[in-house]
Amino acid sequence: MKKSFTIMLVLMILLTSFTGCVKKTDSNDANVQTSGKSSEKPVQSTKEVSNFNPVGLPIVNEKITLKMMGSRHSAQGPWEDTIVMKWLEEETNIHMDVYSVPSDVYAEKKNLAFASGDLPDIFFKATLSVKDEEAYGSQNLLVSLNDLIPKYAPNFSKILKEKPHVKKAISSIEGKIYSLPYVYYTNSMANVRYINTKWLENVGMKIPETIDDFYQALKAFKDMDPNGNNQKDEIPMTDVNIGGASFYLLPAFGFVTSAGNRWDAKDNKAVYIPLQNEYKEFIIYMRKLYSEGLLDQNIFTHKTAELDAKLGEYRVGVMNDSLAKIPEEKQDEYRVLPPLTSHLNSQKMTYLIPGYVTGTYAITNKNKYPEASMRWVDLFYSEPKDAINGICGFTMFRGKEGEHWVYENDERTLFSHIPLPDGKSGDYYLSPFRNGGAPMYITSALSNKNSLLSTRIKVEGSAEHYFPYMNRVGYPGLRYTEDENEKKNSIEDELGKYVSQMEVKFILGEEPIENWDAFIERIKSIGIDEVIKIRQTALDRWNSF
């Protein structure tokens, strides 16, 4: 009897254990079937977890392999053969099985990978569009990085804290982050204007501070032969196009916007600039410059080659282009022209360049090592002073200290290149991070000792006259729902064409300024109020992240 009872007890225990196991398996299967989608974050085994190091290097103790896909520039060779990729594998213990696709066919291959489900573990130099992120993120083909970033990306987390607009830019409409950006903040990034200070000296004037000073300086350049060739051939001011000129002068009237964009965001409100009274004053000012020959008379039509020829002939007083196009012996005459003010705006201000390119790195649902993948990419968002074993954004671009570049001063702020072996180019031989679009953070912590004079003039002038006044982005690059985009684009296509045409006519004098009210009424009839409403909704969403 006792023996039978013991046998029955053992059987019951085994049956209970077996039932528990079956329940657990059924539960997992049900989750898969119910979702109909792959898990957003693959489950790691105990062995995988123990192999992973949450800090320091290597990232994993035993080597792992990740499949990488990305867009390869025509100047680059096989990524896996570059110095930097081999260095990364040595330091991290992560081997990349690379599929680098020539950039001219990459979009097709990327779309095919998503459509077929044959995805890599990571996309690197991914060129993912906002549409890609919204679509493939919502399908769980791309892993949400929101939880991984604070746990395993201290360098990138620091950037998000210091530059909150970057977090807003990479967040989906639902607030998810599906890709990481290229982030830059360099001492040469400002879009500056130059003025010839030798010409100012020749006409007895100082660097202008207001739009009235600026007008007087341009008038003197036109009338007083500042280049000293006894010919009235000076072009007081030129630019690539009228949008470029507007980009510089519009802040004096109270607005900041990227070239060709007519939107600003003031006090968290979407502002369509042509509707504002200050914009009318701006157009009147531009008309004055053009009608008196102070603004390049070919600014609406000239080609790049024509503009370059003018710069090379030493005939331009104010310009926006590379100083390297000015004759070398004359470059030192030019200095960065500070932002101007006016009776409508007493505050110096200029456009804060956002400093990011979205969609450069993503982790897919095929990836068994998302934590390691996040730690790997986070290395490239560190600054030189915080680099682990020398790995940071700067060295991913420039190579190893002591082998490819060296410090040139005790303060470790200047560097110079070490020549590569004969026949080797940096783009082909050194690193896949070159040629743009890679996930990393590039700053101006280091400056090239052998920079050109034109670069030094820009860097020094930007530090004094531009960076202190880069106070806001203006209207940022926002994300819209499909419905919002459809409605907005249908109106803005017509609106943009109309306003562009009228701006030209007003400035050329073909349309009298007395017709301004009719111009505003036409803008309203096209549907600007609906666009403002849509853009305000998107701006509110942006500000909520």
Short mmCIF file of C-alpha atoms in Angstrom, two decimals, residues 44-469:
data_model
loop_
_atom_site.label_atom_id
_atom_site.label_comp_id
_atom_site.label_asym_id
_atom_site.label_seq_id
_atom_site.Cartn_x
_atom_site.Cartn_y
_atom_site.Cartn_z
CA GLN A 44 18.83 36.21 -25.54
CA SER A 45 19.90 32.91 -24.06
CA THR A 46 21.73 32.72 -20.73
CA LYS A 47 24.94 32.07 -22.61
CA GLU A 48 24.42 35.15 -24.82
CA VAL A 49 23.75 37.36 -21.82
CA SER A 50 26.84 36.15 -19.98
CA ASN A 51 28.94 36.76 -23.09
CA PHE A 52 27.90 40.45 -23.20
CA ASN A 53 29.78 43.22 -21.36
CA PRO A 54 27.55 46.24 -20.62
CA VAL A 55 30.59 48.53 -20.22
CA GLY A 56 34.17 48.62 -21.45
CA LEU A 57 35.80 46.66 -24.24
CA PRO A 58 35.49 44.12 -25.69
CA ILE A 59 31.72 44.32 -26.01
CA VAL A 60 31.49 40.52 -26.03
CA ASN A 61 33.94 37.97 -24.66
CA GLU A 62 33.44 35.41 -27.41
CA LYS A 63 33.29 36.75 -30.95
CA ILE A 64 29.87 37.18 -32.56
CA THR A 65 28.94 37.95 -36.16
CA LEU A 66 26.41 40.50 -37.34
CA LYS A 67 25.16 40.95 -40.87
CA MET A 68 25.54 44.57 -41.99
CA MET A 69 23.99 46.26 -45.02
CA GLY A 70 24.61 49.80 -46.19
CA SER A 71 25.11 52.29 -49.01
CA ARG A 72 28.70 52.44 -50.30
CA HIS A 73 30.00 55.59 -51.98
CA SER A 74 31.66 55.15 -55.37
CA ALA A 75 34.99 56.34 -53.93
CA GLN A 76 35.06 53.52 -51.38
CA GLY A 77 36.36 49.99 -51.66
CA PRO A 78 35.13 46.96 -49.70
CA TRP A 79 34.32 48.12 -46.18
CA GLU A 80 35.56 44.93 -44.58
CA ASP A 81 39.06 45.63 -45.91
CA THR A 82 39.39 49.10 -44.37
CA ILE A 83 41.71 49.87 -41.46
CA VAL A 84 38.88 51.13 -39.25
CA MET A 85 36.63 48.07 -39.66
CA LYS A 86 39.50 45.72 -38.78
CA TRP A 87 40.35 47.88 -35.77
CA LEU A 88 36.75 47.80 -34.56
CA GLU A 89 36.61 44.02 -34.77
CA GLU A 90 39.81 43.71 -32.74
CA GLU A 91 38.53 46.02 -30.02
CA THR A 92 34.88 44.92 -29.79
CA ASN A 93 35.02 41.21 -30.71
CA ILE A 94 32.16 41.82 -33.15
CA HIS A 95 32.71 40.64 -36.71
CA MET A 96 30.68 42.35 -39.41
CA ASP A 97 29.54 40.24 -42.34
CA VAL A 98 29.32 43.19 -44.70
CA TYR A 99 27.01 43.70 -47.66
CA SER A 100 27.95 47.18 -48.88
CA VAL A 101 25.79 48.09 -51.85
CA PRO A 102 26.87 50.68 -54.43
CA SER A 103 24.91 53.85 -53.71
CA ASP A 104 23.31 54.03 -57.16
CA VAL A 105 21.43 50.73 -56.61
CA TYR A 106 21.17 50.77 -52.82
CA ALA A 107 17.58 52.04 -52.61
CA GLU A 108 16.39 49.17 -54.78
CA LYS A 109 18.27 46.57 -52.72
CA LYS A 110 17.09 48.10 -49.43
CA ASN A 111 13.45 48.01 -50.52
CA LEU A 112 13.83 44.41 -51.69
CA ALA A 113 15.29 43.40 -48.32
CA PHE A 114 12.28 44.83 -46.48
CA ALA A 115 9.77 43.36 -48.95
CA SER A 116 11.28 39.85 -48.83
CA GLY A 117 12.03 39.83 -45.11
CA ASP A 118 15.64 38.90 -45.88
CA LEU A 119 17.01 41.57 -43.60
CA PRO A 120 20.49 42.18 -42.20
CA ASP A 121 21.03 42.46 -38.45
CA ILE A 122 21.89 46.14 -38.80
CA PHE A 123 21.64 48.85 -41.42
CA PHE A 124 24.75 51.07 -41.48
CA LYS A 125 24.89 54.21 -43.62
CA ALA A 126 21.29 53.19 -44.02
CA THR A 127 19.78 56.28 -45.71
CA LEU A 128 16.43 55.38 -44.19
CA SER A 129 13.76 57.93 -45.03
CA VAL A 130 11.15 59.12 -42.54
CA LYS A 131 8.65 57.06 -44.55
CA ASP A 132 10.86 53.96 -44.13
CA GLU A 133 11.07 54.45 -40.38
CA GLU A 134 7.34 55.02 -39.91
CA ALA A 135 6.35 52.07 -42.12
CA TYR A 136 8.91 49.43 -41.13
CA GLY A 137 9.00 50.50 -37.51
CA SER A 138 5.25 50.06 -37.14
CA GLN A 139 5.59 46.59 -38.69
CA ASN A 140 8.27 45.70 -36.12
CA LEU A 141 10.82 45.06 -38.87
CA LEU A 142 12.93 47.76 -37.24
CA VAL A 143 13.52 47.51 -33.49
CA SER A 144 12.49 50.40 -31.26
CA LEU A 145 15.61 51.83 -29.65
CA ASN A 146 13.87 53.77 -26.88
CA ASP A 147 14.81 51.30 -24.14
CA LEU A 148 18.24 50.41 -25.52
CA ILE A 149 19.53 53.99 -25.73
CA PRO A 150 19.42 54.90 -22.00
CA LYS A 151 20.81 51.49 -20.98
CA TYR A 152 23.58 50.94 -23.51
CA ALA A 153 24.29 54.25 -25.26
CA PRO A 154 25.68 56.76 -22.73
CA ASN A 155 27.39 58.83 -25.42
CA PHE A 156 24.30 59.16 -27.56
CA SER A 157 22.16 59.79 -24.47
CA LYS A 158 24.43 62.72 -23.65
CA ILE A 159 23.87 64.17 -27.13
CA LEU A 160 20.09 63.89 -26.74
CA LYS A 161 20.28 65.71 -23.43
CA GLU A 162 22.46 68.51 -24.82
CA LYS A 163 20.62 68.75 -28.17
CA PRO A 164 16.95 67.99 -27.51
CA HIS A 165 16.02 68.94 -31.07
CA VAL A 166 17.92 65.83 -32.24
CA LYS A 167 15.65 63.59 -30.16
CA LYS A 168 12.59 65.31 -31.59
CA ALA A 169 13.91 64.85 -35.12
CA ILE A 170 14.51 61.10 -34.82
CA SER A 171 11.26 60.31 -32.98
CA SER A 172 8.44 58.78 -34.98
CA ILE A 173 4.94 60.20 -34.93
CA GLU A 174 4.20 57.81 -32.04
CA GLY A 175 7.39 58.78 -30.18
CA LYS A 176 9.45 55.69 -31.08
CA ILE A 177 13.07 55.89 -32.19
CA TYR A 178 13.84 53.44 -34.99
CA SER A 179 17.14 54.79 -36.28
CA LEU A 180 20.14 56.83 -35.16
CA PRO A 181 21.50 59.90 -36.95
CA TYR A 182 24.76 61.39 -38.05
CA VAL A 183 25.31 64.36 -35.71
CA TYR A 184 27.75 67.19 -36.33
CA TYR A 185 28.62 70.47 -34.71
CA THR A 186 31.78 71.80 -36.25
CA ASN A 187 33.50 75.17 -36.20
CA SER A 188 33.05 75.51 -39.97
CA MET A 189 29.39 74.51 -40.26
CA ALA A 190 27.89 78.02 -40.30
CA ASN A 191 26.50 79.35 -43.57
CA VAL A 192 28.33 82.68 -43.54
CA ARG A 193 28.64 85.80 -45.69
CA TYR A 194 31.95 87.52 -46.35
CA ILE A 195 32.70 91.20 -46.90
CA ASN A 196 35.88 92.67 -48.35
CA THR A 197 37.36 94.73 -45.51
CA LYS A 198 40.05 96.20 -47.79
CA TRP A 199 37.25 97.67 -49.91
CA LEU A 200 35.63 99.04 -46.75
CA GLU A 201 38.92 100.68 -45.82
CA ASN A 202 39.28 102.13 -49.32
CA VAL A 203 35.84 103.79 -49.06
CA GLY A 204 36.34 104.89 -45.45
CA MET A 205 33.76 102.64 -43.83
CA LYS A 206 33.58 100.02 -41.09
CA ILE A 207 31.93 96.60 -41.09
CA PRO A 208 28.15 97.30 -41.18
CA GLU A 209 25.93 96.44 -38.24
CA THR A 210 22.47 97.45 -39.52
CA ILE A 211 20.64 97.14 -42.83
CA ASP A 212 21.11 100.89 -43.31
CA ASP A 213 24.88 100.58 -42.77
CA PHE A 214 24.87 97.65 -45.20
CA TYR A 215 23.06 99.66 -47.87
CA GLN A 216 25.57 102.50 -47.54
CA ALA A 217 28.52 100.10 -47.80
CA LEU A 218 27.11 98.46 -50.95
CA LYS A 219 26.46 101.89 -52.48
CA ALA A 220 30.07 102.91 -51.81
CA PHE A 221 31.31 99.65 -53.36
CA LYS A 222 29.35 100.46 -56.51
CA ASP A 223 30.36 104.09 -56.87
CA MET A 224 33.88 104.47 -55.45
CA ASP A 225 36.04 101.92 -57.34
CA PRO A 226 37.17 100.03 -54.20
CA ASN A 227 39.13 97.42 -56.17
CA GLY A 228 41.24 100.23 -57.61
CA ASN A 229 41.27 99.23 -61.28
CA ASN A 230 39.79 102.54 -62.49
CA GLN A 231 36.74 100.72 -63.83
CA LYS A 232 33.21 100.70 -62.53
CA ASP A 233 33.04 96.92 -62.65
CA GLU A 234 32.40 96.05 -59.00
CA ILE A 235 29.46 93.84 -58.03
CA PRO A 236 28.59 95.05 -54.50
CA MET A 237 26.76 91.84 -53.48
CA THR A 238 26.13 88.49 -55.11
CA ASP A 239 24.90 85.08 -54.05
CA VAL A 240 24.12 81.68 -55.49
CA ASN A 241 20.47 82.73 -55.88
CA ILE A 242 17.93 85.03 -54.31
CA GLY A 243 17.16 82.40 -51.65
CA GLY A 244 20.74 82.61 -50.44
CA ALA A 245 20.57 86.39 -50.16
CA SER A 246 17.28 86.10 -48.29
CA PHE A 247 18.81 83.58 -45.91
CA TYR A 248 21.34 86.17 -44.76
CA LEU A 249 19.21 89.32 -44.76
CA LEU A 250 15.86 88.01 -43.48
CA PRO A 251 17.02 87.61 -39.83
CA ALA A 252 17.54 91.39 -39.69
CA PHE A 253 13.78 91.64 -40.14
CA GLY A 254 13.06 89.13 -37.36
CA PHE A 255 12.88 85.70 -39.00
CA VAL A 256 15.24 82.74 -39.31
CA THR A 257 14.70 80.12 -41.95
CA SER A 258 16.71 77.83 -44.18
CA ALA A 259 17.37 79.06 -47.71
CA GLY A 260 14.27 78.81 -49.88
CA ASN A 261 12.03 77.93 -46.91
CA ARG A 262 9.38 80.49 -45.96
CA TRP A 263 8.46 79.08 -42.55
CA ASP A 264 9.58 80.03 -39.08
CA ALA A 265 8.54 78.87 -35.60
CA LYS A 266 8.29 81.75 -33.14
CA ASP A 267 7.13 81.12 -29.59
CA ASN A 268 6.18 77.58 -30.67
CA LYS A 269 3.84 78.91 -33.35
CA ALA A 270 4.07 77.99 -37.03
CA VAL A 271 4.61 81.24 -38.93
CA TYR A 272 4.27 81.62 -42.69
CA ILE A 273 6.69 84.48 -43.27
CA PRO A 274 5.15 86.07 -46.41
CA LEU A 275 2.00 86.87 -44.43
CA GLN A 276 3.94 89.07 -41.98
CA ASN A 277 4.29 92.84 -42.32
CA GLU A 278 8.05 92.56 -41.72
CA TYR A 279 8.32 90.44 -44.85
CA LYS A 280 6.82 93.22 -46.92
CA GLU A 281 9.54 95.53 -45.56
CA PHE A 282 12.14 92.92 -46.47
CA ILE A 283 10.87 92.74 -50.06
CA ILE A 284 10.91 96.54 -50.30
CA TYR A 285 14.54 96.53 -49.09
CA MET A 286 15.54 93.83 -51.60
CA ARG A 287 13.81 95.81 -54.36
CA LYS A 288 15.87 98.86 -53.36
CA LEU A 289 19.15 96.92 -53.53
CA TYR A 290 18.30 95.45 -56.91
CA SER A 291 16.96 98.63 -58.53
CA GLU A 292 20.10 100.57 -57.57
CA GLY A 293 22.46 97.90 -58.89
CA LEU A 294 23.72 96.92 -55.44
CA LEU A 295 22.52 93.33 -55.80
CA ASP A 296 23.91 91.22 -58.64
CA GLN A 297 21.65 91.89 -61.65
CA ASN A 298 22.00 88.25 -62.73
CA ILE A 299 21.20 86.71 -59.34
CA PHE A 300 18.00 85.15 -60.68
CA THR A 301 19.64 83.52 -63.69
CA HIS A 302 23.39 83.02 -63.35
CA LYS A 303 24.94 79.57 -63.34
CA THR A 304 27.65 78.27 -61.01
CA ALA A 305 30.39 78.77 -63.61
CA GLU A 306 29.35 82.38 -64.14
CA LEU A 307 29.35 83.07 -60.40
CA ASP A 308 32.77 81.44 -60.00
CA ALA A 309 34.17 83.64 -62.76
CA LYS A 310 32.99 86.81 -60.99
CA LEU A 311 34.62 85.71 -57.75
CA GLY A 312 37.84 84.82 -59.53
CA GLU A 313 38.00 88.28 -61.14
CA TYR A 314 38.04 90.08 -57.75
CA ARG A 315 34.89 92.05 -58.52
CA VAL A 316 32.62 91.05 -55.61
CA GLY A 317 32.36 92.90 -52.30
CA VAL A 318 29.88 90.67 -50.40
CA MET A 319 29.53 86.97 -51.15
CA ASN A 320 28.38 83.60 -49.89
CA ASP A 321 30.64 80.92 -51.27
CA SER A 322 33.99 79.34 -50.60
CA LEU A 323 36.71 81.94 -50.15
CA ALA A 324 38.96 79.53 -52.01
CA LYS A 325 37.32 80.83 -55.21
CA ILE A 326 38.76 84.29 -54.58
CA PRO A 327 42.32 84.81 -55.90
CA GLU A 328 44.64 83.48 -53.19
CA GLU A 329 46.51 86.75 -52.75
CA LYS A 330 43.20 88.55 -52.08
CA GLN A 331 41.55 86.07 -49.69
CA ASP A 332 42.93 87.70 -46.55
CA GLU A 333 41.01 90.89 -47.39
CA TYR A 334 37.71 89.16 -46.65
CA ARG A 335 36.16 88.61 -43.24
CA VAL A 336 32.91 87.07 -42.00
CA LEU A 337 30.04 89.59 -42.12
CA PRO A 338 28.10 89.56 -38.82
CA PRO A 339 24.28 89.28 -38.70
CA LEU A 340 22.57 92.63 -39.22
CA THR A 341 19.83 94.36 -37.27
CA SER A 342 17.11 96.82 -38.31
CA HIS A 343 14.44 99.13 -36.92
CA LEU A 344 12.18 96.05 -36.94
CA ASN A 345 14.58 93.80 -35.06
CA SER A 346 17.35 94.96 -32.72
CA GLN A 347 18.59 91.46 -31.92
CA LYS A 348 21.39 89.86 -33.91
CA MET A 349 20.22 86.42 -34.98
CA THR A 350 21.03 83.75 -37.49
CA TYR A 351 19.86 80.29 -38.42
CA LEU A 352 20.86 77.49 -36.05
CA ILE A 353 21.88 74.71 -38.40
CA PRO A 354 20.20 71.56 -37.02
CA GLY A 355 23.42 69.53 -37.34
CA TYR A 356 22.02 66.08 -38.01
CA VAL A 357 21.15 63.64 -40.77
CA THR A 358 18.52 61.08 -39.79
CA GLY A 359 18.25 57.41 -40.72
CA THR A 360 21.91 56.33 -40.68
CA TYR A 361 21.76 53.25 -38.39
CA ALA A 362 19.03 50.78 -37.48
CA ILE A 363 18.66 47.39 -35.80
CA THR A 364 16.28 44.90 -37.39
CA ASN A 365 14.14 42.16 -35.87
CA LYS A 366 16.62 39.57 -37.19
CA ASN A 367 19.25 40.76 -34.73
CA LYS A 368 19.93 38.37 -31.82
CA TYR A 369 22.30 40.85 -30.18
CA PRO A 370 20.54 44.23 -29.96
CA GLU A 371 22.36 45.24 -26.77
CA ALA A 372 25.77 44.57 -28.31
CA SER A 373 24.70 46.32 -31.51
CA MET A 374 23.72 49.41 -29.53
CA ARG A 375 26.99 49.45 -27.58
CA TRP A 376 28.93 49.07 -30.84
CA VAL A 377 27.38 52.12 -32.50
CA ASP A 378 27.48 54.22 -29.33
CA LEU A 379 31.28 54.21 -29.46
CA PHE A 380 31.09 56.51 -32.49
CA TYR A 381 29.07 59.15 -30.64
CA SER A 382 31.83 59.88 -28.14
CA GLU A 383 34.12 62.89 -28.30
CA PRO A 384 37.91 62.43 -28.43
CA LYS A 385 38.29 63.18 -24.70
CA ASP A 386 35.79 60.41 -23.84
CA ALA A 387 37.03 57.82 -26.34
CA ILE A 388 37.52 54.21 -25.20
CA ASN A 389 40.77 52.82 -26.62
CA GLY A 390 40.81 55.77 -29.02
CA ILE A 391 37.46 54.96 -30.68
CA CYS A 392 35.22 57.99 -31.30
CA GLY A 393 33.55 59.78 -34.18
CA PHE A 394 36.73 61.69 -35.01
CA THR A 395 38.93 58.61 -35.26
CA MET A 396 36.32 56.69 -37.24
CA PHE A 397 36.75 59.41 -39.85
CA ARG A 398 40.45 60.18 -39.50
CA GLY A 399 41.91 56.85 -38.37
CA LYS A 400 44.20 55.89 -35.51
CA GLU A 401 46.23 58.40 -33.54
CA GLY A 402 49.93 57.89 -34.18
CA GLU A 403 49.32 55.96 -37.40
CA HIS A 404 47.13 58.29 -39.43
CA TRP A 405 47.31 61.59 -37.52
CA VAL A 406 49.13 63.19 -34.56
CA TYR A 407 48.51 65.95 -32.04
CA GLU A 408 50.44 69.14 -32.77
CA ASN A 409 50.20 70.94 -29.41
CA ASP A 410 50.19 70.16 -25.70
CA GLU A 411 46.59 71.30 -25.37
CA ARG A 412 45.62 68.54 -27.83
CA THR A 413 43.47 70.89 -29.90
CA LEU A 414 45.49 70.80 -33.15
CA PHE A 415 46.27 67.78 -35.30
CA SER A 416 47.93 67.01 -38.60
CA HIS A 417 47.65 64.06 -40.95
CA ILE A 418 50.29 61.40 -41.46
CA PRO A 419 50.48 60.64 -45.20
CA LEU A 420 48.94 57.32 -46.19
CA PRO A 421 51.03 54.74 -48.05
CA ASP A 422 51.64 55.53 -51.72
CA GLY A 423 48.59 54.92 -53.84
CA LYS A 424 46.22 54.74 -50.87
CA SER A 425 43.27 57.10 -50.50
CA GLY A 426 41.52 57.78 -47.21
CA ASP A 427 38.11 57.07 -48.69
CA TYR A 428 39.11 53.69 -50.13
CA TYR A 429 41.71 52.45 -47.66
CA LEU A 430 40.93 54.01 -44.31
CA SER A 431 37.27 53.98 -43.29
CA PRO A 432 33.65 53.38 -44.40
CA PHE A 433 32.64 56.30 -42.15
CA ARG A 434 33.90 58.77 -44.74
CA ASN A 435 31.79 60.39 -47.51
CA GLY A 436 28.92 61.20 -45.16
CA GLY A 437 25.87 59.44 -43.82
CA ALA A 438 27.48 57.31 -41.10
CA PRO A 439 26.24 57.10 -37.50
CA MET A 440 28.69 59.21 -35.51
CA TYR A 441 29.23 62.54 -33.78
CA ILE A 442 31.73 64.94 -35.31
CA THR A 443 32.74 68.03 -33.36
CA SER A 444 35.47 70.64 -33.61
CA ALA A 445 37.37 69.44 -30.58
CA LEU A 446 40.38 69.21 -32.91
CA SER A 447 41.43 71.53 -35.73
CA ASN A 448 43.73 70.74 -38.63
CA LYS A 449 46.99 72.60 -38.20
CA ASN A 450 47.38 72.83 -41.97
CA SER A 451 43.94 74.26 -42.73
CA LEU A 452 43.73 76.59 -45.71
CA LEU A 453 43.64 80.33 -45.08
CA SER A 454 40.06 80.44 -46.36
CA THR A 455 39.04 77.84 -43.78
CA ARG A 456 40.78 79.67 -40.94
CA ILE A 457 39.02 82.92 -41.84
CA LYS A 458 35.66 81.16 -41.78
CA VAL A 459 36.34 79.33 -38.51
CA GLU A 460 37.56 82.44 -36.67
CA GLY A 461 34.77 84.61 -38.03
CA SER A 462 32.08 82.04 -37.25
CA ALA A 463 33.25 81.77 -33.66
CA GLU A 464 33.03 85.54 -33.18
CA HIS A 465 30.07 86.53 -35.32
CA TYR A 466 27.81 83.53 -35.93
CA PHE A 467 27.78 80.90 -33.20
CA PRO A 468 26.89 83.41 -30.46
CA TYR A 469 23.76 84.35 -32.43
#
